[in-house]
Tab-separated table of C-alpha atoms in Angstrom:
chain	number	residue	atom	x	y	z
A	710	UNK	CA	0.000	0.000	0.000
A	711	UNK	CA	1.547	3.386	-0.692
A	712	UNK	CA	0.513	6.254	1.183
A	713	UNK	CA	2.981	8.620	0.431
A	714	UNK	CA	2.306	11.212	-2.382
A	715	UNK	CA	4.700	10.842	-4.418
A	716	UNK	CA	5.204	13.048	-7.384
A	717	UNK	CA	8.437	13.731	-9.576
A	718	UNK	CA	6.543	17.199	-10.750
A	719	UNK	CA	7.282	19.755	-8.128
A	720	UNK	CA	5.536	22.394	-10.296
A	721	UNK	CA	2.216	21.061	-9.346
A	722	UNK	CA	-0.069	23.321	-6.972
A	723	UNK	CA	0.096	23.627	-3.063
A	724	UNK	CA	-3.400	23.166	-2.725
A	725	UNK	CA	-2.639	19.534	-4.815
A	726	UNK	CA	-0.022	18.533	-3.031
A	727	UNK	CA	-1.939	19.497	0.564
A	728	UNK	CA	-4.831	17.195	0.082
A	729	UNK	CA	-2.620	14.313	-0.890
A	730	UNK	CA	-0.423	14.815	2.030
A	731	UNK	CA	-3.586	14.966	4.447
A	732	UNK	CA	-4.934	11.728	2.496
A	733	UNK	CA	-1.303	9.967	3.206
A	734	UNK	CA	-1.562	10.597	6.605
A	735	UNK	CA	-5.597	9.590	6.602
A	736	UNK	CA	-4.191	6.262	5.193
A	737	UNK	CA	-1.705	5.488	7.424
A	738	UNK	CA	-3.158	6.437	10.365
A	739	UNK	CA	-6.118	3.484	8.893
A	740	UNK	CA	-3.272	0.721	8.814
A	741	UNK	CA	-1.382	1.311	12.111
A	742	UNK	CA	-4.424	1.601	13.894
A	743	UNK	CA	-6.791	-0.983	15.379
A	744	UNK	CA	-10.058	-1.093	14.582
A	745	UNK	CA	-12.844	1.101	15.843
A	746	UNK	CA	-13.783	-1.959	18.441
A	747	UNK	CA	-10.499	-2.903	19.458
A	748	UNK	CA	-10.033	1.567	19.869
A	749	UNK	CA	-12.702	1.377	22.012
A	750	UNK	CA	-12.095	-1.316	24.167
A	751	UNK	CA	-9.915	-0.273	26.621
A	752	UNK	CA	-12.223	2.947	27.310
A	753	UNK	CA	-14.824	0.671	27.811
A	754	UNK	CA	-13.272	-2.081	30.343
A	755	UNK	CA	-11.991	1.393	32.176
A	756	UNK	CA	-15.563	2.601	32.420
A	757	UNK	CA	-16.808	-1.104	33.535
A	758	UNK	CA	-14.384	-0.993	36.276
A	759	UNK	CA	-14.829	2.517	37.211
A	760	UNK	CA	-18.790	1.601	37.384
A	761	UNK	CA	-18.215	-1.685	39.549
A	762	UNK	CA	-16.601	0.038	41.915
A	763	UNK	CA	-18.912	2.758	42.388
A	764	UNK	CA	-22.011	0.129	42.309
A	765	UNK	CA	-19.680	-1.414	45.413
A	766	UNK	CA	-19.482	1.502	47.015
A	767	UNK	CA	-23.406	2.463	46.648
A	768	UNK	CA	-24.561	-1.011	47.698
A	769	UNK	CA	-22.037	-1.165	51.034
A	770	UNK	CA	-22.902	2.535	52.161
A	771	UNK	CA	-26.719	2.624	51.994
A	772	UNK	CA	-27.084	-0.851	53.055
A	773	UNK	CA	-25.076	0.262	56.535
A	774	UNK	CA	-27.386	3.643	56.512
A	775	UNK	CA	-30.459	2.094	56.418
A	776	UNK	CA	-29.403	-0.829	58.957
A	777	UNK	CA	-27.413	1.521	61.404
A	778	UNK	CA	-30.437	4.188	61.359
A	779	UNK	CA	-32.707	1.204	62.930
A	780	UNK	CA	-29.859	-0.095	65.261
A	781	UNK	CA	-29.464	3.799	66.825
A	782	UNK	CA	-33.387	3.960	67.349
A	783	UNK	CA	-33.093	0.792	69.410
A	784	UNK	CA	-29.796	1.337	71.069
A	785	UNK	CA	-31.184	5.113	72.324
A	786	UNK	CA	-34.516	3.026	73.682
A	787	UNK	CA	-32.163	1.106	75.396
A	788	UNK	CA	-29.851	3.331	76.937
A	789	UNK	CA	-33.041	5.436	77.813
A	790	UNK	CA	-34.731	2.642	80.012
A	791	UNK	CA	-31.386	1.552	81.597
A	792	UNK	CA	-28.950	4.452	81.734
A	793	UNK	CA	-26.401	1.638	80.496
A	794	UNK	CA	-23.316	3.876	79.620
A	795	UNK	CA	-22.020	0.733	77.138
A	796	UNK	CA	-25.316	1.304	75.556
A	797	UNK	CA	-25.222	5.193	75.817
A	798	UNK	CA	-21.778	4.335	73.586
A	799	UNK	CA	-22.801	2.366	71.527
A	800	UNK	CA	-26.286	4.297	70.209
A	801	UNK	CA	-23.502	6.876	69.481
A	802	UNK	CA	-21.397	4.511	67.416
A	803	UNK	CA	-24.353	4.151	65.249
A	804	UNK	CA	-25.291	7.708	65.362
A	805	UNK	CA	-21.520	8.433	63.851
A	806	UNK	CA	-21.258	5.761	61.603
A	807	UNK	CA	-25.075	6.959	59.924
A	808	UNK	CA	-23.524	10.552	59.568
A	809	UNK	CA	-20.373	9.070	58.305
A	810	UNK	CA	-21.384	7.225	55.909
A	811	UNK	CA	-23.694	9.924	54.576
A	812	UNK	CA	-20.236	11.889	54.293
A	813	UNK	CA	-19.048	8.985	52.022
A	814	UNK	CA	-22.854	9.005	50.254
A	815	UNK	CA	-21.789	12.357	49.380
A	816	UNK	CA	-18.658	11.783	48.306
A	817	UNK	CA	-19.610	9.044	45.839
A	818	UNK	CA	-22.024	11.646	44.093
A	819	UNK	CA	-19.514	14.374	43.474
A	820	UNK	CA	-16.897	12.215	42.603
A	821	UNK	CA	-19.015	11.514	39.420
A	822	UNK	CA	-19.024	15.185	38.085
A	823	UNK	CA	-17.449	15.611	34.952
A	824	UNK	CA	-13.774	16.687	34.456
A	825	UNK	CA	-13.418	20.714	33.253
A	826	UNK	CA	-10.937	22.925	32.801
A	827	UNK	CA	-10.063	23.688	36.160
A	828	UNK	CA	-10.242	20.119	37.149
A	829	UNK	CA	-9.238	18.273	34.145
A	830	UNK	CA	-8.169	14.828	35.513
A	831	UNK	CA	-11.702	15.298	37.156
A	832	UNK	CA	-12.900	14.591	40.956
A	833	UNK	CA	-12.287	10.778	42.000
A	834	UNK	CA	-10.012	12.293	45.101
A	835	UNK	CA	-13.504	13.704	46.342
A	836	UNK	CA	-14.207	10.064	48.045
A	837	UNK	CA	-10.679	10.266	49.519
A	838	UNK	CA	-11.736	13.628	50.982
A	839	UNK	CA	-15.255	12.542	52.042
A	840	UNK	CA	-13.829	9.289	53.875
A	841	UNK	CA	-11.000	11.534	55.511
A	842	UNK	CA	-13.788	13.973	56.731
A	843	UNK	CA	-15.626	10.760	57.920
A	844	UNK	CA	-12.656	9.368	60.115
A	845	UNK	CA	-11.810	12.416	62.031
A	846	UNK	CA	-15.429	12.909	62.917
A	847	UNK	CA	-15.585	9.115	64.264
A	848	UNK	CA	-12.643	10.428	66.331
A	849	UNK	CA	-14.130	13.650	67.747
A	850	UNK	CA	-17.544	13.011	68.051
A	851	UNK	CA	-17.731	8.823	68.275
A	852	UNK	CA	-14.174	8.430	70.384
A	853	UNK	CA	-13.788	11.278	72.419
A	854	UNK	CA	-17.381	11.936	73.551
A	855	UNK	CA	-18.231	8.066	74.642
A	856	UNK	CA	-14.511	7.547	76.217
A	857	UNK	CA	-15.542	11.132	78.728
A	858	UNK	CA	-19.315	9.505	79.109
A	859	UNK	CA	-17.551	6.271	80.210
A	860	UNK	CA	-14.576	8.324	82.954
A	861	UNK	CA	-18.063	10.048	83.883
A	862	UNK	CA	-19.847	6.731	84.747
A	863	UNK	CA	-17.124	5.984	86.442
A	864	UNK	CA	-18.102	8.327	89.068
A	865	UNK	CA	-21.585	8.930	88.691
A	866	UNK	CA	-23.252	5.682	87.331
A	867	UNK	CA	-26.592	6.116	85.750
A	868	UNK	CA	-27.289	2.300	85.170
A	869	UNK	CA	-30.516	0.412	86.770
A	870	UNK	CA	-29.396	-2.384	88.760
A	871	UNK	CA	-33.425	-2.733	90.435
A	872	UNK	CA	-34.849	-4.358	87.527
A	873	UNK	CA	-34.752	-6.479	84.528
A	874	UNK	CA	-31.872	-5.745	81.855
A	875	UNK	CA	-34.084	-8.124	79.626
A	876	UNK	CA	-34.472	-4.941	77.033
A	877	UNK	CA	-31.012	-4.015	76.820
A	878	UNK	CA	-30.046	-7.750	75.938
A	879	UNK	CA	-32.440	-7.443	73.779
A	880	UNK	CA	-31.541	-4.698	71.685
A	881	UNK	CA	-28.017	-5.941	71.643
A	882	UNK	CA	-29.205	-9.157	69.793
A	883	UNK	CA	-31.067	-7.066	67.647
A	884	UNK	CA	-28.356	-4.921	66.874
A	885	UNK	CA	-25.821	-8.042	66.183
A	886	UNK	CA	-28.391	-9.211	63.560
A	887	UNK	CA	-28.352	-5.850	61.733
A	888	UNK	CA	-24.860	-4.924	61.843
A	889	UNK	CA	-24.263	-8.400	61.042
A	890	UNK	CA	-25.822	-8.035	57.752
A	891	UNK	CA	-24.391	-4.625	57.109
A	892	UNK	CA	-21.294	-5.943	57.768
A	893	UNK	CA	-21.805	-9.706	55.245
A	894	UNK	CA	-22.497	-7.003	52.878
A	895	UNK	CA	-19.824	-4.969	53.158
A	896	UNK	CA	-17.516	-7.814	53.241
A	897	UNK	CA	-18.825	-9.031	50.142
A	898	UNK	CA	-18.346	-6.217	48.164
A	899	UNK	CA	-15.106	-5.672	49.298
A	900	UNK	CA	-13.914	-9.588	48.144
A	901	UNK	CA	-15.691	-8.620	44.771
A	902	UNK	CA	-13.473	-5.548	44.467
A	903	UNK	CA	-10.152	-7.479	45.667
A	904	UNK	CA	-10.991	-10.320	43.151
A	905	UNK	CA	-11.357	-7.634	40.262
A	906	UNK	CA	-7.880	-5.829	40.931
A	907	UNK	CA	-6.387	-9.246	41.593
A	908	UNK	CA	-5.076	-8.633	45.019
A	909	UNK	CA	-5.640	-10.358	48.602
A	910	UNK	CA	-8.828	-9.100	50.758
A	911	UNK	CA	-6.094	-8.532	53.296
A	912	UNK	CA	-3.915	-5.918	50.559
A	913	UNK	CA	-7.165	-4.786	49.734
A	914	UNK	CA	-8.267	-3.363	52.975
A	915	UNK	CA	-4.814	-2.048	53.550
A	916	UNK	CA	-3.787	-0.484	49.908
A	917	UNK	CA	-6.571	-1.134	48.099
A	918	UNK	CA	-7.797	2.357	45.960
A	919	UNK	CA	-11.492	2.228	47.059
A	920	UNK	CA	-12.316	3.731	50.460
A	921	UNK	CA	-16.022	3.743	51.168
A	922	UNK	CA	-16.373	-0.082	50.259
A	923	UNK	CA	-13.160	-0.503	53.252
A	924	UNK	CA	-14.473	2.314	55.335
A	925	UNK	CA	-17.867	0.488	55.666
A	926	UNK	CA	-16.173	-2.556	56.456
A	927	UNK	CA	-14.115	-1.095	59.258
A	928	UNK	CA	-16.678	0.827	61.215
A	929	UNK	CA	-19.106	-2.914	60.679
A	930	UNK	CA	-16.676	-4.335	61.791
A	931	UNK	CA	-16.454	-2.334	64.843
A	932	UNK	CA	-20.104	-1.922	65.666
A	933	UNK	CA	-20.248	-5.555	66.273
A	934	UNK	CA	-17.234	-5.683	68.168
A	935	UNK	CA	-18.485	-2.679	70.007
A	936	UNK	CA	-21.868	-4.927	70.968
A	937	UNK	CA	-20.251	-7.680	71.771
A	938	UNK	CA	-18.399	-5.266	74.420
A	939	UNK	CA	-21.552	-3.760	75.918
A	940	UNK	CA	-23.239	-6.878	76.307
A	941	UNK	CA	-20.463	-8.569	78.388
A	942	UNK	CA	-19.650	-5.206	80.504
A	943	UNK	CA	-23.695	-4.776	80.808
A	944	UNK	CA	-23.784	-8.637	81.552
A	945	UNK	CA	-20.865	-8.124	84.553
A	946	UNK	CA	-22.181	-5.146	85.809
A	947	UNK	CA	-26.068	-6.813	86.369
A	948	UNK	CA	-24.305	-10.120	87.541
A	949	UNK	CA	-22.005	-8.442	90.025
A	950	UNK	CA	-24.205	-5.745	90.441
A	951	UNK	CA	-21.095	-3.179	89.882
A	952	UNK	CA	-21.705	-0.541	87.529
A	953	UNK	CA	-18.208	0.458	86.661
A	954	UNK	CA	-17.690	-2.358	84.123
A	955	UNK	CA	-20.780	-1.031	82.414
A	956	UNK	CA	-18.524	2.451	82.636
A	957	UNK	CA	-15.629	0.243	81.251
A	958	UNK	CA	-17.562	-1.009	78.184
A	959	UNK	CA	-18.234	2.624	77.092
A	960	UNK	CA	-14.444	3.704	77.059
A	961	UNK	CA	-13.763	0.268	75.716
A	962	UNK	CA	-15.623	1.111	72.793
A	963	UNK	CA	-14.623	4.435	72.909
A	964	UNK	CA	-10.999	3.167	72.307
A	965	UNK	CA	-12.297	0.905	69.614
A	966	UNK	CA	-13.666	3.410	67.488
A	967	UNK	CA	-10.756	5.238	67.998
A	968	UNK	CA	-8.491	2.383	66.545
A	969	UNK	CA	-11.089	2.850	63.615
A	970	UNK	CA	-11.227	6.701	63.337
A	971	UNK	CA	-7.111	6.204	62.740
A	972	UNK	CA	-6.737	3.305	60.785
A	973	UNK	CA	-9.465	5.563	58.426
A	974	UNK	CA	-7.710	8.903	58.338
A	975	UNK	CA	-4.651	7.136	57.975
A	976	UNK	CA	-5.599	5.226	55.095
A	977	UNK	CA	-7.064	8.201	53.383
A	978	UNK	CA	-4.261	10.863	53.835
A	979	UNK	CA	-1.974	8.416	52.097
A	980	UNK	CA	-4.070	8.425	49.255
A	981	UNK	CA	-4.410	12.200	48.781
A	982	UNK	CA	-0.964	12.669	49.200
A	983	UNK	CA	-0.872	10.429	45.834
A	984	UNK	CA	0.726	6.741	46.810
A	985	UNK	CA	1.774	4.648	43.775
A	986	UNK	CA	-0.339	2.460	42.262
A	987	UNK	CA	0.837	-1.672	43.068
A	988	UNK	CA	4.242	-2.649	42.473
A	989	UNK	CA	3.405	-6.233	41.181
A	990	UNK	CA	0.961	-4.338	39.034
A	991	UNK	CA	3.629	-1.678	37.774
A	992	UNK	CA	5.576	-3.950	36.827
A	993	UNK	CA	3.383	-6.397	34.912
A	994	UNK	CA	2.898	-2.775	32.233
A	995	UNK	CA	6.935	-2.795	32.624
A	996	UNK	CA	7.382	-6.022	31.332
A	997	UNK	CA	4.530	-5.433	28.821
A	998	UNK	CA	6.193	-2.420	27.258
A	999	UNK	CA	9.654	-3.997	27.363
A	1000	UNK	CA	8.241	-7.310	24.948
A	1001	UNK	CA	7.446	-4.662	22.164
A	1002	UNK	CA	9.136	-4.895	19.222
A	1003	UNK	CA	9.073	-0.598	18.779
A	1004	UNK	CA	10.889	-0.623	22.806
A	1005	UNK	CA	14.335	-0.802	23.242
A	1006	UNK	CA	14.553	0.436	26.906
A	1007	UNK	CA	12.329	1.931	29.481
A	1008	UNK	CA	13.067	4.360	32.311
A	1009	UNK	CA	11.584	6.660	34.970
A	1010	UNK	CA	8.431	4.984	35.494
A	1011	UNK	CA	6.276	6.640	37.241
A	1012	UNK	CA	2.625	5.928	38.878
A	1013	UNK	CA	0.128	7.676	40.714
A	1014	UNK	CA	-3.305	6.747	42.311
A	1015	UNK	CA	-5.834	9.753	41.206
A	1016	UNK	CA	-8.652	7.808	42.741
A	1017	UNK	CA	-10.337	4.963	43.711
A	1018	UNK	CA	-10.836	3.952	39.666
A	1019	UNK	CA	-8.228	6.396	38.153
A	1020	UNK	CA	-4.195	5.966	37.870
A	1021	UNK	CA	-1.966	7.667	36.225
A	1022	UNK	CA	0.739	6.200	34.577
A	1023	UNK	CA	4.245	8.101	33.555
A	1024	UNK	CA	7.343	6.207	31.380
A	1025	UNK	CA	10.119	7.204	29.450
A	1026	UNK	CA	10.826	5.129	26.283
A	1027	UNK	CA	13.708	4.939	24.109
A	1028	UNK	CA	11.945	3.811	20.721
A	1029	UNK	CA	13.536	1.417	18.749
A	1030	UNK	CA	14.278	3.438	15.727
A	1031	UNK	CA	14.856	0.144	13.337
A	1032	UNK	CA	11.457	-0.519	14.104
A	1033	UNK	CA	9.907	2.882	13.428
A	1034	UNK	CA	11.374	3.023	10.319
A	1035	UNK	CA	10.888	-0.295	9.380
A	1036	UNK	CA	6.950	0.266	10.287
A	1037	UNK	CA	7.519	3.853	7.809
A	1038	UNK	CA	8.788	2.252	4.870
A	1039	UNK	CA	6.700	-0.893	5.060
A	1040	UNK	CA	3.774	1.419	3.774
A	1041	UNK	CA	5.679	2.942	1.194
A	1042	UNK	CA	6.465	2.136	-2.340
A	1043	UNK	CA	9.917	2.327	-1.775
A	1044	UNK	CA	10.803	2.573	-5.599
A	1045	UNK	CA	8.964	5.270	-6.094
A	1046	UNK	CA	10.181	7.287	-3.249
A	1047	UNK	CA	13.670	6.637	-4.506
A	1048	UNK	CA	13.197	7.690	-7.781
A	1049	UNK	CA	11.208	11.328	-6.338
A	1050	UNK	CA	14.726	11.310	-4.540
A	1051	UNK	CA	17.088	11.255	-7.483
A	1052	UNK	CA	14.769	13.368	-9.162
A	1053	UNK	CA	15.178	16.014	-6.648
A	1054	UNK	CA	17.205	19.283	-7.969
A	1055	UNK	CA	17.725	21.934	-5.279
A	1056	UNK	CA	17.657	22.407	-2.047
A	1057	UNK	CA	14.236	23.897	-1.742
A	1058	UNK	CA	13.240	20.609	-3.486
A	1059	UNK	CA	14.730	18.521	-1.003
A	1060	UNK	CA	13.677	20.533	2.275
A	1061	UNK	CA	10.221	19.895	1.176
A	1062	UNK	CA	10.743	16.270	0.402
A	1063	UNK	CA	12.223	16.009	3.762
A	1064	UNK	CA	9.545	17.622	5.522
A	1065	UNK	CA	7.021	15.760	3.739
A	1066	UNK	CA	8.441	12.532	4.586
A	1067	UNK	CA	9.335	13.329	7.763
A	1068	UNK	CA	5.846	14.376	9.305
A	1069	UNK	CA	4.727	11.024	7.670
A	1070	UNK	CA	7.665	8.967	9.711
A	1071	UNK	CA	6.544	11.274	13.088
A	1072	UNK	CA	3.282	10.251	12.390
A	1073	UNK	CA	4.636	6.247	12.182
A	1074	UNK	CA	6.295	7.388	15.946
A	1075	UNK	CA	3.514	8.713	17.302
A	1076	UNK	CA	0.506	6.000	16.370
A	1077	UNK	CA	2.919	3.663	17.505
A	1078	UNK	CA	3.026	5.300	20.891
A	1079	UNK	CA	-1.166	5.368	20.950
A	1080	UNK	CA	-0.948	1.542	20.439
A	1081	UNK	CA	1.360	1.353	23.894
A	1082	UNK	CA	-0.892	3.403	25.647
A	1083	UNK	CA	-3.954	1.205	24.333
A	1084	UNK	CA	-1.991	-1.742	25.172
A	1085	UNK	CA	-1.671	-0.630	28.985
A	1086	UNK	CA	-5.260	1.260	29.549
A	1087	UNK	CA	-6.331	-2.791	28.068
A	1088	UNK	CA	-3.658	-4.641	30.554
A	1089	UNK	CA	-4.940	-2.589	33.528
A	1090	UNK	CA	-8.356	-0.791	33.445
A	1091	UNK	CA	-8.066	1.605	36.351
A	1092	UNK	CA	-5.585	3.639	34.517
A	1093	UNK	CA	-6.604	6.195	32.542
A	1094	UNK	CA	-4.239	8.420	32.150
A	1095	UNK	CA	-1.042	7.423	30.324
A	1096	UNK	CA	1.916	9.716	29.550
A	1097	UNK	CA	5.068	8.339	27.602
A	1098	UNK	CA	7.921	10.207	26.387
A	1099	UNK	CA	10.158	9.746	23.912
A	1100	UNK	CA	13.976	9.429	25.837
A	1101	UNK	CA	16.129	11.361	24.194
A	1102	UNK	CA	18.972	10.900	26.466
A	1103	UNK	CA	19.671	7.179	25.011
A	1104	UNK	CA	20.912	6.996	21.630
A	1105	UNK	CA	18.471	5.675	18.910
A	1106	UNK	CA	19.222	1.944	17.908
């Protein structure tokens, strides 16, 4: 196939000579590339992903809204009709993790807006935000207020020792079923994410780039630890008829959603301060690059984790220039361009030969790089954003 314009009459008109340029480059630009399917592809297993782990996300924070808005009702009856100060704590923890959660409801939702000019890699950090937001208010408001309630208790319990603690036990059970659920679900979603990335649940919840699906987990996770709690310090106190292990229980799960609120924040400053994106991962798109034919070496690789479904991905290639001009001439019609050579007769002549040719071997270079970058959007769907240089600092093979 030739796709150069080749002419040995430089006397014909600029406009001429334009539109068959523009049609080389058409036609060239048709054989390098993929197909319009195989173009699309990797845009569409990105936007799968991206919409799998939003769908996650959704499903894990209004399942623990709806069951953690019943649990507080109950666990405020409770405290109410017993002055339990474990239960006092706990109707709290639910009360936190309901506004908390909200946080990461609305962080979900503006994470979705569309990228602009002033935001052009668009707003996934938003859910990094939202979930930092979240954690320090399980801190101030879930932590600190139920650890001084439980040093108060200490002091001045408020439990009923005179009659039946039947209705506290009660609403503990009830609780346990509820957060028990929010929690299956939650866990679920979370191995469905892990299993997608191909990573451990264990890497997951430590590294993994989703935070409301983890978040979830860990405050579940928690609230029935933090029942569990109550109903043995509430259990103790009515057996021994001492109220200070009921006081215990509520800076017992004080602590514990302390270890939460920190383990949250934590998890979520790291990713705003942009962490790189997993090194097994990295260098599966290193080794990828490195068994193409146009790559001779690859250096400064860089990643960084935008958002929960958005990487970006930084290299620095040295091209394999054989290659690229191999790939140039194998569309030409090499005799002809040879002849347009010896036909040329001045310099003018030959500076726009040159220039001709040259855009057309640039282009060659530069579809070549669109391939790699299609090649590593299709090898790992959470990145989206793909920037590879040309390394001048090597010499061309």
């Amino acid at each position: 196939a030739v796709v150069s314009p080749q002419s040995a009459h430089y006397g014909r008109g600029a406009e001429e000579e334009e539109d068959d340029f523009n049609d080389a480059r058409a036609n060239l630009k048709e054989m390098l590339l993929p197909d319009k399917k195989q173009n699309n592809s990797a845009s569409a297993m990105n936007h799968a992903h991206k919409k799998q782990q939003i769908t996650s996300a959704q499903k894990a924070v209004w399942m623990s809204i709806k069951s953690n808005s019943l649990v507080a009702i109950a666990k405020f009856s409770g405290y109410l009709y017993t002055g339990s100060a474990s239960m006092f704590s706990e109707a709290i923890h639910s009360v936190v993790d309901i506004m908390n959660q909200t946080f990461n409801a609305f962080g979900i939702i503006y994470s979705q807006k569309k990228p602009h000019s002033d935001h052009p890699y668009g707003f996934d950090k938003a859910r990094y935000v939202y979930a930092l937001i979240s954690g320090v208010a399980i801190f101030e408001v879930g932590s600190l207020l139920t650890i001084k309630h439980g040093v108060t208790q200490l002091y001045h319990p408020t439990l009923v020792l005179d009659h039946s603690l039947s209705l506290a036990y009660a609403v503990l059970l009830f609780t346990v079923v509820f957060e028990g659920l929010s929690l299956t679900n939650a866990y679920h979603q979370a191995k469905k994410l892990s299993t997608s990335e191909g990573v451990t649940l264990r890497h997951y919840i430590l590294k993994g780039y989703e935070p409301n699906t983890v978040g979830v987990l860990a405050e579940d996770s928690a609230g029935v630890a933090g029942v569990v709690i109550a109903g043995v310090c509430i259990g103790l106190s009515s057996y021994t008829g001492n109220p200070v292990y009921d006081a215990l229980g509520s800076i017992l799960v004080g602590t514990l959603l302390g270890g939460v609120s920190i383990f949250i924040v934590g998890r979520n400053y790291d990713a705003l301060l942009g962490r790189a994106m997993d090194h097994t991962k990295q260098r599966s798109i290193v080794d990828l690059l490195e068994s193409q034919s146009s790559v001779k070496t690859i250096s400064d690789v860089k990643t960084i984790v935008e958002g929960p479904s958005c990487v970006r991905f930084k290299a620095e290639i040295c091209f394999n220039a054989d290659f690229i001009t191999q790939s140039y001439l194998s569309h030409q019609d090499v005799s002809s361009l040879l002849k347009e050579a010896r036909e040329l007769q001045d310099e003018e002549q030959l500076e726009k030969f040159m220039k001709r040719e040259g855009t057309v071997l640039g282009d060659t270079l530069a579809l070549e790089i669109d391939n790699l970058e299609r090649l590593i959007k299709r090898k790992c769907p959470e990145i989206r954003h793909v920037d590879l240089e040309a390394d001048l600092g090597a010499p061309l093979s």
